[in-house]
Short mmCIF file of N, CA and C in Angstrom, two decimals:
data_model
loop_
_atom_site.label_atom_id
_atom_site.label_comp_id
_atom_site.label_asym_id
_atom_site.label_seq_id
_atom_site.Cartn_x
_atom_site.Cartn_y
_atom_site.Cartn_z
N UNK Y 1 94.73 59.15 139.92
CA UNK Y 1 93.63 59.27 140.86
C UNK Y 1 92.69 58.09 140.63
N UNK Y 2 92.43 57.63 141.81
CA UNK Y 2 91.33 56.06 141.50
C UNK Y 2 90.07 56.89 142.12
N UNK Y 3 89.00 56.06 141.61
CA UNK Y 3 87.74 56.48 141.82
C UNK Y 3 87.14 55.70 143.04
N UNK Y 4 86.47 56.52 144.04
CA UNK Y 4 86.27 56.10 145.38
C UNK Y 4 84.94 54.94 145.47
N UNK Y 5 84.26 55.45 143.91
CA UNK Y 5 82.90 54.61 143.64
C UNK Y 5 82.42 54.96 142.00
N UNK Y 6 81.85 53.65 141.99
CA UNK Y 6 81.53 53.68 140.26
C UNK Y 6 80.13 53.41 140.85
N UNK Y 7 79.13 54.43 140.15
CA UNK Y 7 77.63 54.31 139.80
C UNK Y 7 77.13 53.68 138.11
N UNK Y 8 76.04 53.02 138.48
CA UNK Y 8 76.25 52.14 137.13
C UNK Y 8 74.40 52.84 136.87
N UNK Y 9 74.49 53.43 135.70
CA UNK Y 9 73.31 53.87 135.28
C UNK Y 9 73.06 52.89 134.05
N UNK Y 10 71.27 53.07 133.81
CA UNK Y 10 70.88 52.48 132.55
C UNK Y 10 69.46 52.97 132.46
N UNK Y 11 69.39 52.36 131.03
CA UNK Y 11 67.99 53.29 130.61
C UNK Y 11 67.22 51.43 129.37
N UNK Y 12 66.13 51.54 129.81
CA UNK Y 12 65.66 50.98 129.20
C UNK Y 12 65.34 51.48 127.28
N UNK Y 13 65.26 50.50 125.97
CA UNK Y 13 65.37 51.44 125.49
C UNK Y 13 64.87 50.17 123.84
N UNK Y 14 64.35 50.53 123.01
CA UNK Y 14 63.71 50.46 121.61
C UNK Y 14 64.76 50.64 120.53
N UNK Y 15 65.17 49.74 119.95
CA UNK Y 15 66.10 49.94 118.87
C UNK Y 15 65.98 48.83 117.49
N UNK Y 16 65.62 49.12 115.99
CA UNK Y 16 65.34 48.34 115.43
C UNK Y 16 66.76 48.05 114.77
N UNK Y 17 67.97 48.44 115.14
CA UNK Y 17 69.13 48.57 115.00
C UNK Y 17 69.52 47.14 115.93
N UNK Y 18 69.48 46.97 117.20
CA UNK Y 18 69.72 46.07 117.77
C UNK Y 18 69.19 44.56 117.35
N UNK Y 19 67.66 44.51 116.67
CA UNK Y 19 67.20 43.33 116.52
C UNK Y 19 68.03 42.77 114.66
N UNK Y 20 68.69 44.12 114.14
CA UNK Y 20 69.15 43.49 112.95
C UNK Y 20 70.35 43.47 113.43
N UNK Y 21 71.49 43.64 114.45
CA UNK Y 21 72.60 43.53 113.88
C UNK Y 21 72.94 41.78 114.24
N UNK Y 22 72.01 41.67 115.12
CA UNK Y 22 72.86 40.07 115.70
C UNK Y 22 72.44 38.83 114.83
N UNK Y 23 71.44 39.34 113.80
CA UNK Y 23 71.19 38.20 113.48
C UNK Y 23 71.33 38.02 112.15
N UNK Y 24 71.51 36.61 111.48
CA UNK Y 24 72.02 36.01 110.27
C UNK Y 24 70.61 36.09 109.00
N UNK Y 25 70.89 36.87 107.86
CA UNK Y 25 69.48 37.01 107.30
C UNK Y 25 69.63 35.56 106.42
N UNK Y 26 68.58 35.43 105.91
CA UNK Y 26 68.49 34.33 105.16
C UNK Y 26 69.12 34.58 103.57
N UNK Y 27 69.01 35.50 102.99
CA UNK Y 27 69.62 35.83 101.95
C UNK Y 27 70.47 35.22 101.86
N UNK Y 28 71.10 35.92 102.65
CA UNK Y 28 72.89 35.36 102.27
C UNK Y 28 73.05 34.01 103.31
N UNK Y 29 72.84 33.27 103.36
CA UNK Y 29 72.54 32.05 104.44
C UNK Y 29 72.45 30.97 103.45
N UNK Y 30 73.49 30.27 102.63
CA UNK Y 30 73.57 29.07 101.43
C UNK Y 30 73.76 27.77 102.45
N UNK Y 31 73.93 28.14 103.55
CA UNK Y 31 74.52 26.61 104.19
C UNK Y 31 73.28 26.39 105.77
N UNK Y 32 72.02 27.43 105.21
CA UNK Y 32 71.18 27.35 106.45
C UNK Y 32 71.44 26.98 107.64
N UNK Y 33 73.01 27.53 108.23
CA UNK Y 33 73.37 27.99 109.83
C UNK Y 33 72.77 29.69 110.17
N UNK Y 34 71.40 29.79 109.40
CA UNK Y 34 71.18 31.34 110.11
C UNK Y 34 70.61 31.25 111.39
N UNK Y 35 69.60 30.09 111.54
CA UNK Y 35 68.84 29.37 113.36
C UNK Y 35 69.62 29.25 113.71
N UNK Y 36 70.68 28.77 113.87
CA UNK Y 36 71.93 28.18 114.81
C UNK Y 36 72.52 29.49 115.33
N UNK Y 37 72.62 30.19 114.23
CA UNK Y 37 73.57 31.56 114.55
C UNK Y 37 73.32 32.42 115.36
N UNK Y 38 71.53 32.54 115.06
CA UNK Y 38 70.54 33.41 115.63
C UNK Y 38 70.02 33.10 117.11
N UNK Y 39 70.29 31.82 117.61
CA UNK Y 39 70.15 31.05 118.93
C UNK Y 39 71.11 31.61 119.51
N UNK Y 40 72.12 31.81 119.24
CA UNK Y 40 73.72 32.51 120.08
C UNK Y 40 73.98 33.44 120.16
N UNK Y 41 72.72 33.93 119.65
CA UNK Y 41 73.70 35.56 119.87
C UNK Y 41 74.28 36.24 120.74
N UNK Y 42 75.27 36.68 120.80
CA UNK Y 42 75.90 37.45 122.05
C UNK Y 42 75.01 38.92 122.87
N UNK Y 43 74.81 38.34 123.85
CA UNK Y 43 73.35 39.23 124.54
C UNK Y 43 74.54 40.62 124.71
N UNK Y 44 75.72 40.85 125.52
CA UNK Y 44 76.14 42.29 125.16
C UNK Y 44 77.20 42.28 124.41
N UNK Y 45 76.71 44.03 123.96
CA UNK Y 45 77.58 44.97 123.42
C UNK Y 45 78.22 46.28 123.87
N UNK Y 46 79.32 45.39 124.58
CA UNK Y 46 80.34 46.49 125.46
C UNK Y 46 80.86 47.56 125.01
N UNK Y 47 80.88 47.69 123.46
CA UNK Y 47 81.43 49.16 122.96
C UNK Y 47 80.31 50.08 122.47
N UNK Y 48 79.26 49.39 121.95
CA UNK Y 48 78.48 50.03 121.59
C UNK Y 48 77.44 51.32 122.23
N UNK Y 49 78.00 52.58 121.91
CA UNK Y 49 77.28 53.86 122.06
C UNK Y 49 75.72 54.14 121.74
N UNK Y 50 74.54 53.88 122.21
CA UNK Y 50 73.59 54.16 121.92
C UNK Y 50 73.34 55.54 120.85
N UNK Y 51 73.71 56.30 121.78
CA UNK Y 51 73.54 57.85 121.85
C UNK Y 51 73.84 58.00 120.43
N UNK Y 52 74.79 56.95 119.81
CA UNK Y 52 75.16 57.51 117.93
C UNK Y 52 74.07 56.58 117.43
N UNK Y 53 73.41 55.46 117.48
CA UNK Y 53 72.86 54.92 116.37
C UNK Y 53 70.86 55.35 117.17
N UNK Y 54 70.03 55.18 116.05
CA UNK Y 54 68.54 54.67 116.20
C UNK Y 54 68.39 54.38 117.24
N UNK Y 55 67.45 55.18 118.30
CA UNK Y 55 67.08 54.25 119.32
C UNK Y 55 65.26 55.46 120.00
N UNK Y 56 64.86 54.27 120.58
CA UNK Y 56 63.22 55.42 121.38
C UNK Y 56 63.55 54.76 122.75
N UNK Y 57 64.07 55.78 123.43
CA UNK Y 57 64.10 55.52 125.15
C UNK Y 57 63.10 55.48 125.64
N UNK Y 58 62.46 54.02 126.43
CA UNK Y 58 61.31 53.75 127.04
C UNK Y 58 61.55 54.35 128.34
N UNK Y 59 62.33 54.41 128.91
CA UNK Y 59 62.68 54.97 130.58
C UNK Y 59 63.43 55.99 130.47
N UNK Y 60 63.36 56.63 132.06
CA UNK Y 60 63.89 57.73 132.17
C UNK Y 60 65.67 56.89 132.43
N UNK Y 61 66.59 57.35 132.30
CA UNK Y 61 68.00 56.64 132.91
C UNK Y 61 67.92 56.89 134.71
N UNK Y 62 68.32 55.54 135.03
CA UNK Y 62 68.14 55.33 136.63
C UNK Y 62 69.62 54.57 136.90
N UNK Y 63 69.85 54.96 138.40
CA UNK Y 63 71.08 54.54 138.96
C UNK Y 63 70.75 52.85 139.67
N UNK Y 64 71.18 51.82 138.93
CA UNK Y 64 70.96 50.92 139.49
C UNK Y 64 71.73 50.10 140.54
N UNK Y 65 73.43 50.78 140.38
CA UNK Y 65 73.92 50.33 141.60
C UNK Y 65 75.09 51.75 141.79
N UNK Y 66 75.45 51.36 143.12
CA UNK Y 66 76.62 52.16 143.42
C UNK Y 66 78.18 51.51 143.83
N UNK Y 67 78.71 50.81 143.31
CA UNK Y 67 79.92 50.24 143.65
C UNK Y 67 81.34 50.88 144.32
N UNK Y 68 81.13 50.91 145.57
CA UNK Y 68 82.68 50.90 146.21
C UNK Y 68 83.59 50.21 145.50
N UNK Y 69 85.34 51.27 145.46
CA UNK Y 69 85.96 50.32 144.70
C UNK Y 69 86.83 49.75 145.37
N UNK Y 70 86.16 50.06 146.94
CA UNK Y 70 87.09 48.45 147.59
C UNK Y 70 86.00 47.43 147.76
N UNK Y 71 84.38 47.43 147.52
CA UNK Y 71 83.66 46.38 147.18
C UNK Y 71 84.02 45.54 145.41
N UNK Y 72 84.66 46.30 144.68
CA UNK Y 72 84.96 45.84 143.30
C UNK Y 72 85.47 43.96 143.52
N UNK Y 73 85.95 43.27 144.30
CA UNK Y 73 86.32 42.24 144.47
C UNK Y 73 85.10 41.23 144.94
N UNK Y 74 83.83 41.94 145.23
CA UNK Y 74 83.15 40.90 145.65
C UNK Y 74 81.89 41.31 144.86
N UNK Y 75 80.95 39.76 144.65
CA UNK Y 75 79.75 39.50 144.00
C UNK Y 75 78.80 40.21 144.67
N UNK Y 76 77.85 40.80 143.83
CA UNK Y 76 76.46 41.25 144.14
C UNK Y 76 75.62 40.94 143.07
N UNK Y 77 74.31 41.45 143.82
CA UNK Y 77 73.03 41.40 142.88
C UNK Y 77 72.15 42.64 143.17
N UNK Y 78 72.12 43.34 142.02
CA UNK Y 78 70.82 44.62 142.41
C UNK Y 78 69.71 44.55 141.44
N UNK Y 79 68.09 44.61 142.20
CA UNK Y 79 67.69 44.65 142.13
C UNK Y 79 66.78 45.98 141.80
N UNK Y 80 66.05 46.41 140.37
CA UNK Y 80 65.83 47.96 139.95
C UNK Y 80 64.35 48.08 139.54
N UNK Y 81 62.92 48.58 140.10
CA UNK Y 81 61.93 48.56 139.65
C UNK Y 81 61.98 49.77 138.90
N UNK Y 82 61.71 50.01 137.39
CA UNK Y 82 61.41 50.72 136.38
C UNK Y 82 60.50 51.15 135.88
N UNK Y 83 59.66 52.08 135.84
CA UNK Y 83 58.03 52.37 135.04
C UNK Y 83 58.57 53.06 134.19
N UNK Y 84 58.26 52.10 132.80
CA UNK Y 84 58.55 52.46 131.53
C UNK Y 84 57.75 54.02 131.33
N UNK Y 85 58.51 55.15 130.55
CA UNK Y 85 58.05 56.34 130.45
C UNK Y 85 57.06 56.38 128.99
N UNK Y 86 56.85 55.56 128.03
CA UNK Y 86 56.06 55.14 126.81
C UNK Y 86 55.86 53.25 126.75
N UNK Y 87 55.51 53.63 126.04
CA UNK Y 87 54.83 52.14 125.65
C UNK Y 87 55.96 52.00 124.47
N UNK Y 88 56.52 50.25 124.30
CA UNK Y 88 57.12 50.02 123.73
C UNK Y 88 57.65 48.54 123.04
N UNK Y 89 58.95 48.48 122.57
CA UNK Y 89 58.77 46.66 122.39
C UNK Y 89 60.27 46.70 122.99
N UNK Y 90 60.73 46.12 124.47
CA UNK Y 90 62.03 46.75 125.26
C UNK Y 90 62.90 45.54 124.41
N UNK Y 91 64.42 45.81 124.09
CA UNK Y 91 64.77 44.83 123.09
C UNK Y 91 66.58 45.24 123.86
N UNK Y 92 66.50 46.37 124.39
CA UNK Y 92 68.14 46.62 124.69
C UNK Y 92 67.94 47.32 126.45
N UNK Y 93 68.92 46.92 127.43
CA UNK Y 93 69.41 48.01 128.68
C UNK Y 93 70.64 48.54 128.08
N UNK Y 94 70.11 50.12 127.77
CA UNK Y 94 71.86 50.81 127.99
C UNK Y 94 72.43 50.60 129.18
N UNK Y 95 73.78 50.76 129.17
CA UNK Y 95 74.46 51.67 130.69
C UNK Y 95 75.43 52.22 130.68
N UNK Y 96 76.05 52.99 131.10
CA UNK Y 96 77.22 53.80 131.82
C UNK Y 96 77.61 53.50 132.54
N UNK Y 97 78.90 53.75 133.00
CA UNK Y 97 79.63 54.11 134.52
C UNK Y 97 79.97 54.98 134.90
N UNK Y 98 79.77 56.37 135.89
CA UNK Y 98 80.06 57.00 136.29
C UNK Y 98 81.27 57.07 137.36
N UNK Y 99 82.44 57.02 137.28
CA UNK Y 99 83.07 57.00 138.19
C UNK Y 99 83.42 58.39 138.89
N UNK Y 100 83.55 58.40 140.45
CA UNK Y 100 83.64 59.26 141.41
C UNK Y 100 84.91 59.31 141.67
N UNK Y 101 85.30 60.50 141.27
CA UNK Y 101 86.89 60.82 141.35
C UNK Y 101 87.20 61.21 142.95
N UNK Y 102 86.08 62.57 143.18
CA UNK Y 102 85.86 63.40 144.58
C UNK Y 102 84.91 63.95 143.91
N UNK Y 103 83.95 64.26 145.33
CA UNK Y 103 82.70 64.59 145.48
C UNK Y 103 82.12 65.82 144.25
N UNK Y 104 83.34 66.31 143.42
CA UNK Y 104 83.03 67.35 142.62
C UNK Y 104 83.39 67.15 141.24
N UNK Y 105 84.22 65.76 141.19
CA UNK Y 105 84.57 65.22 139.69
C UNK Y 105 84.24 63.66 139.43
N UNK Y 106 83.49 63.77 138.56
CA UNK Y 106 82.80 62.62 138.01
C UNK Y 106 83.26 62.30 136.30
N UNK Y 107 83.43 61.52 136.29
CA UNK Y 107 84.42 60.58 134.51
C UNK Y 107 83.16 59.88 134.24
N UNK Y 108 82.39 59.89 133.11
CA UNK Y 108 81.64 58.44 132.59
C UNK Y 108 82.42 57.99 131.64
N UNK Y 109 82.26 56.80 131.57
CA UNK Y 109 83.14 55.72 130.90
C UNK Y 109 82.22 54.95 130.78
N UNK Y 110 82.99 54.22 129.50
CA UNK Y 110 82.01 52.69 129.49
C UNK Y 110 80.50 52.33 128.89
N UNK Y 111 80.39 53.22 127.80
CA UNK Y 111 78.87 52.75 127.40
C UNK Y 111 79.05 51.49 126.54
N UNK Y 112 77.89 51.18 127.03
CA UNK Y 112 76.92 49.72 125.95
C UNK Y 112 75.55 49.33 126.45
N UNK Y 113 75.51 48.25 125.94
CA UNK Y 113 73.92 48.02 125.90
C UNK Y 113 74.18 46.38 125.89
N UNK Y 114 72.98 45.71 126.51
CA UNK Y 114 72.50 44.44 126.97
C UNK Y 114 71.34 44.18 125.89
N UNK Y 115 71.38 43.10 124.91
CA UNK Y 115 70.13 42.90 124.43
C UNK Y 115 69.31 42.03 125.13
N UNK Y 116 67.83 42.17 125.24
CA UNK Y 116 67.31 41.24 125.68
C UNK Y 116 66.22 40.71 124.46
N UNK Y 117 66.59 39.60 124.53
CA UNK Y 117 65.91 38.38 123.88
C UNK Y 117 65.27 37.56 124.30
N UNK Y 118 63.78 37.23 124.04
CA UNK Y 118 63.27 37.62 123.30
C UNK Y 118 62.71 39.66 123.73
N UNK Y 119 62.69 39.90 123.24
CA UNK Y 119 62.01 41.91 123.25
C UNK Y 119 60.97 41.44 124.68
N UNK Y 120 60.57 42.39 125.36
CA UNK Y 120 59.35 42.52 126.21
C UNK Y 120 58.55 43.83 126.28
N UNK Y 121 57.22 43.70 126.49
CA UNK Y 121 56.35 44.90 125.82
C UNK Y 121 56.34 45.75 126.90
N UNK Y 122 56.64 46.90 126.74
CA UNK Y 122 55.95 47.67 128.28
C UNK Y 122 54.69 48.47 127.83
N UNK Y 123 54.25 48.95 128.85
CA UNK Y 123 53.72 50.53 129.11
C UNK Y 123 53.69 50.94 130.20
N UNK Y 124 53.84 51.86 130.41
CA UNK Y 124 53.81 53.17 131.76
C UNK Y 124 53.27 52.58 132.91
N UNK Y 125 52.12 51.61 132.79
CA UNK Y 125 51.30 50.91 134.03
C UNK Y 125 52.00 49.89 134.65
N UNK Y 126 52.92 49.71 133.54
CA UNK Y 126 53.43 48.08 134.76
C UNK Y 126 54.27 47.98 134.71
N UNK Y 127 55.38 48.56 135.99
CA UNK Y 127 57.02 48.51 136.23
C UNK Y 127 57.60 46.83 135.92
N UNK Y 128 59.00 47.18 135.27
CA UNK Y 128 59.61 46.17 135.52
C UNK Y 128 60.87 46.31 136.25
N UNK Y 129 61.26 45.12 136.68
CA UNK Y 129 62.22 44.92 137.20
C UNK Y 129 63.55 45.03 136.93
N UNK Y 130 64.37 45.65 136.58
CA UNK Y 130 66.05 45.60 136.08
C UNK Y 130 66.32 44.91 137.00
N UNK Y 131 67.66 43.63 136.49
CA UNK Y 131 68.24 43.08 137.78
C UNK Y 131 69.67 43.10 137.10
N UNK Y 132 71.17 43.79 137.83
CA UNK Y 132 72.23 43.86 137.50
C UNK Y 132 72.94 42.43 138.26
N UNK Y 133 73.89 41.60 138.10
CA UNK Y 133 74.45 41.02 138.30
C UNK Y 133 76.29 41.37 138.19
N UNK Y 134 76.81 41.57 139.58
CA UNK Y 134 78.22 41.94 138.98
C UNK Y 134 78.86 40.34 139.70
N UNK Y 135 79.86 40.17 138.75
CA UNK Y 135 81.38 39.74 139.28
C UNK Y 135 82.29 40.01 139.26
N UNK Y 136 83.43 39.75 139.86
CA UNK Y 136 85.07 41.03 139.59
C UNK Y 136 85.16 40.58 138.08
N UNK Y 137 85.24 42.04 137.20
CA UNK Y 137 85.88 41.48 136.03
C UNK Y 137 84.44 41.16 135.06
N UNK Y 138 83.25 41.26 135.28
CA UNK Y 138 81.76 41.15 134.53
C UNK Y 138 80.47 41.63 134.93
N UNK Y 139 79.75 42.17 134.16
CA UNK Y 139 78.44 42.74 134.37
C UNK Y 139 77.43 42.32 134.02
N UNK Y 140 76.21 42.04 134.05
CA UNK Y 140 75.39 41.29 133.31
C UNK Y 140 73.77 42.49 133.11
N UNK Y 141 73.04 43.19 132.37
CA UNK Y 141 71.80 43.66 133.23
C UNK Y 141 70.86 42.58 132.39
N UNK Y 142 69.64 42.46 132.98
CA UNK Y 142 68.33 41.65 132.05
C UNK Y 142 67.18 42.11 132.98
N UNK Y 143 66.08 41.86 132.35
CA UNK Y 143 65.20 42.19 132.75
C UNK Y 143 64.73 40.89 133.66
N UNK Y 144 64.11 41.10 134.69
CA UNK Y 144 63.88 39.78 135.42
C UNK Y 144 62.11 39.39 135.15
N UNK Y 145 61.17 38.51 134.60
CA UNK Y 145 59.84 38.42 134.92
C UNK Y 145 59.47 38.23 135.85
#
Protein backbone atom coordinates (compact mmCIF):
# COMPACT_ATOMS: atom_id res chain seq x y z
CA UNK A 1 0.00 0.00 0.00
CA UNK A 2 1.62 3.53 -0.99
CA UNK A 3 0.68 6.50 0.87
CA UNK A 4 -1.65 9.00 -0.96
CA UNK A 5 0.23 11.97 1.11
CA UNK A 6 3.04 12.50 3.55
CA UNK A 7 2.45 15.41 6.20
CA UNK A 8 5.67 16.69 7.50
CA UNK A 9 5.36 17.88 11.17
CA UNK A 10 7.94 19.71 13.47
CA UNK A 11 8.34 21.23 16.67
CA UNK A 12 10.70 23.76 17.55
CA UNK A 13 12.86 22.67 20.41
CA UNK A 14 16.03 23.32 23.30
CA UNK A 15 18.55 20.67 23.62
CA UNK A 16 21.97 20.94 25.41
CA UNK A 17 22.53 17.49 23.88
CA UNK A 18 22.51 18.89 20.38
CA UNK A 19 25.05 21.83 21.00
CA UNK A 20 27.60 19.01 22.47
CA UNK A 21 27.34 16.34 20.11
CA UNK A 22 28.62 18.15 16.87
CA UNK A 23 31.29 19.69 18.18
CA UNK A 24 35.16 18.93 18.70
CA UNK A 25 36.17 19.75 22.52
CA UNK A 26 39.45 21.09 22.98
CA UNK A 27 40.69 18.51 25.35
CA UNK A 28 41.19 16.01 23.21
CA UNK A 29 42.06 18.39 20.14
CA UNK A 30 46.38 17.86 19.98
CA UNK A 31 46.38 18.95 16.33
CA UNK A 32 43.92 22.17 16.95
CA UNK A 33 41.41 21.06 13.93
CA UNK A 34 38.55 21.59 16.69
CA UNK A 35 37.47 25.42 14.66
CA UNK A 36 37.70 23.73 11.46
CA UNK A 37 35.63 20.82 12.64
CA UNK A 38 33.21 22.95 14.48
CA UNK A 39 32.62 25.29 11.20
CA UNK A 40 31.19 21.98 9.41
CA UNK A 41 29.13 20.63 11.22
CA UNK A 42 26.53 18.62 9.68
CA UNK A 43 23.25 20.80 10.30
CA UNK A 44 20.94 17.31 10.13
CA UNK A 45 20.37 14.41 12.01
CA UNK A 46 18.19 12.04 10.06
CA UNK A 47 18.10 9.21 12.62
CA UNK A 48 18.06 10.93 15.52
CA UNK A 49 14.84 10.46 17.91
CA UNK A 50 14.29 13.43 20.06
CA UNK A 51 11.66 11.88 22.14
CA UNK A 52 14.78 9.44 23.73
CA UNK A 53 17.45 12.02 24.53
CA UNK A 54 17.24 15.76 26.72
CA UNK A 55 15.24 18.13 25.16
CA UNK A 56 12.55 21.55 26.41
CA UNK A 57 10.01 21.91 23.51
CA UNK A 58 9.67 25.62 22.72
CA UNK A 59 6.54 25.02 20.34
CA UNK A 60 3.59 23.30 20.16
CA UNK A 61 4.35 20.49 16.98
CA UNK A 62 2.78 22.08 13.72
CA UNK A 63 2.10 20.63 10.24
CA UNK A 64 4.34 22.44 7.97
CA UNK A 65 3.66 20.81 4.74
CA UNK A 66 1.42 18.29 3.14
CA UNK A 67 3.03 16.38 0.25
CA UNK A 68 1.12 14.52 -2.50
CA UNK A 69 2.95 11.52 -3.49
CA UNK A 70 2.46 12.25 -7.00
CA UNK A 71 3.84 15.92 -6.11
CA UNK A 72 7.02 13.86 -4.50
CA UNK A 73 8.98 14.59 -7.93
CA UNK A 74 8.77 18.22 -7.82
CA UNK A 75 10.52 21.21 -5.74
CA UNK A 76 8.78 23.30 -3.20
CA UNK A 77 9.14 25.77 -0.52
CA UNK A 78 6.88 26.14 2.68
CA UNK A 79 6.68 28.69 4.48
CA UNK A 80 5.56 28.20 8.68
CA UNK A 81 4.88 31.17 11.20
CA UNK A 82 5.49 29.69 14.82
CA UNK A 83 4.83 31.45 18.34
CA UNK A 84 7.22 29.90 20.45
CA UNK A 85 5.10 28.34 23.54
CA UNK A 86 8.22 29.43 26.32
CA UNK A 87 11.03 31.39 26.09
CA UNK A 88 14.14 29.76 25.03
CA UNK A 89 17.66 29.38 23.24
CA UNK A 90 16.02 27.44 19.72
CA UNK A 91 19.21 25.27 18.71
CA UNK A 92 17.21 22.13 16.90
CA UNK A 93 13.64 21.68 14.36
CA UNK A 94 12.37 18.19 15.08
CA UNK A 95 10.21 16.44 12.43
CA UNK A 96 8.21 13.53 11.43
CA UNK A 97 6.43 12.17 8.57
CA UNK A 98 3.19 11.11 8.75
CA UNK A 99 2.24 9.13 5.95
CA UNK A 100 -1.52 8.68 4.75
CA UNK A 101 -2.24 5.23 3.98
CA UNK A 102 -6.42 6.00 3.77
CA UNK A 103 -8.26 8.45 5.44
CA UNK A 104 -8.26 6.12 8.67
CA UNK A 105 -4.54 4.82 8.67
CA UNK A 106 -1.73 6.92 9.27
CA UNK A 107 2.32 5.33 9.66
CA UNK A 108 4.85 8.02 11.18
CA UNK A 109 8.15 7.39 10.05
CA UNK A 110 11.16 9.21 9.92
CA UNK A 111 12.18 11.22 12.95
CA UNK A 112 15.13 13.73 13.25
CA UNK A 113 16.05 16.99 13.90
CA UNK A 114 17.74 20.05 11.97
CA UNK A 115 20.30 21.95 14.02
CA UNK A 116 20.32 25.43 13.73
CA UNK A 117 23.46 27.30 14.09
CA UNK A 118 24.09 29.68 15.41
CA UNK A 119 20.89 28.91 18.43
CA UNK A 120 18.12 31.83 18.16
CA UNK A 121 16.32 33.24 21.25
CA UNK A 122 12.59 33.16 21.33
CA UNK A 123 9.71 34.09 23.48
CA UNK A 124 6.00 33.70 23.12
CA UNK A 125 5.79 37.50 21.67
CA UNK A 126 7.58 37.12 18.54
CA UNK A 127 6.69 34.32 15.97
CA UNK A 128 9.16 32.90 13.84
CA UNK A 129 9.21 31.73 10.70
CA UNK A 130 9.94 27.83 9.85
CA UNK A 131 10.85 27.57 6.22
CA UNK A 132 10.94 23.75 4.79
CA UNK A 133 12.70 23.33 1.58
CA UNK A 134 12.01 19.93 -0.30
CA UNK A 135 13.76 18.27 -3.31
CA UNK A 136 13.04 14.68 -4.71
CA UNK A 137 15.24 12.70 -2.52
CA UNK A 138 16.03 15.89 0.40
CA UNK A 139 14.60 17.99 3.08
CA UNK A 140 16.02 20.87 4.55
CA UNK A 141 13.94 22.90 7.74
CA UNK A 142 15.80 26.34 9.21
CA UNK A 143 14.57 28.99 10.64
CA UNK A 144 14.33 31.96 8.23
CA UNK A 145 15.19 35.82 9.89
Amino acid sequence: MLPTQINIHCQLLQSDWLDRQGHMMSQGDRYGIGPIINQYQVPQLPDIDMRHLPHTPLSPSHVIACLRTQDLLCSSTERLTISPSAQGHINGISYWMDLVLTPAVHLTKTRGVFCVNPGVRCDPHSPLVVEMTYEPGYMKLDIVQ
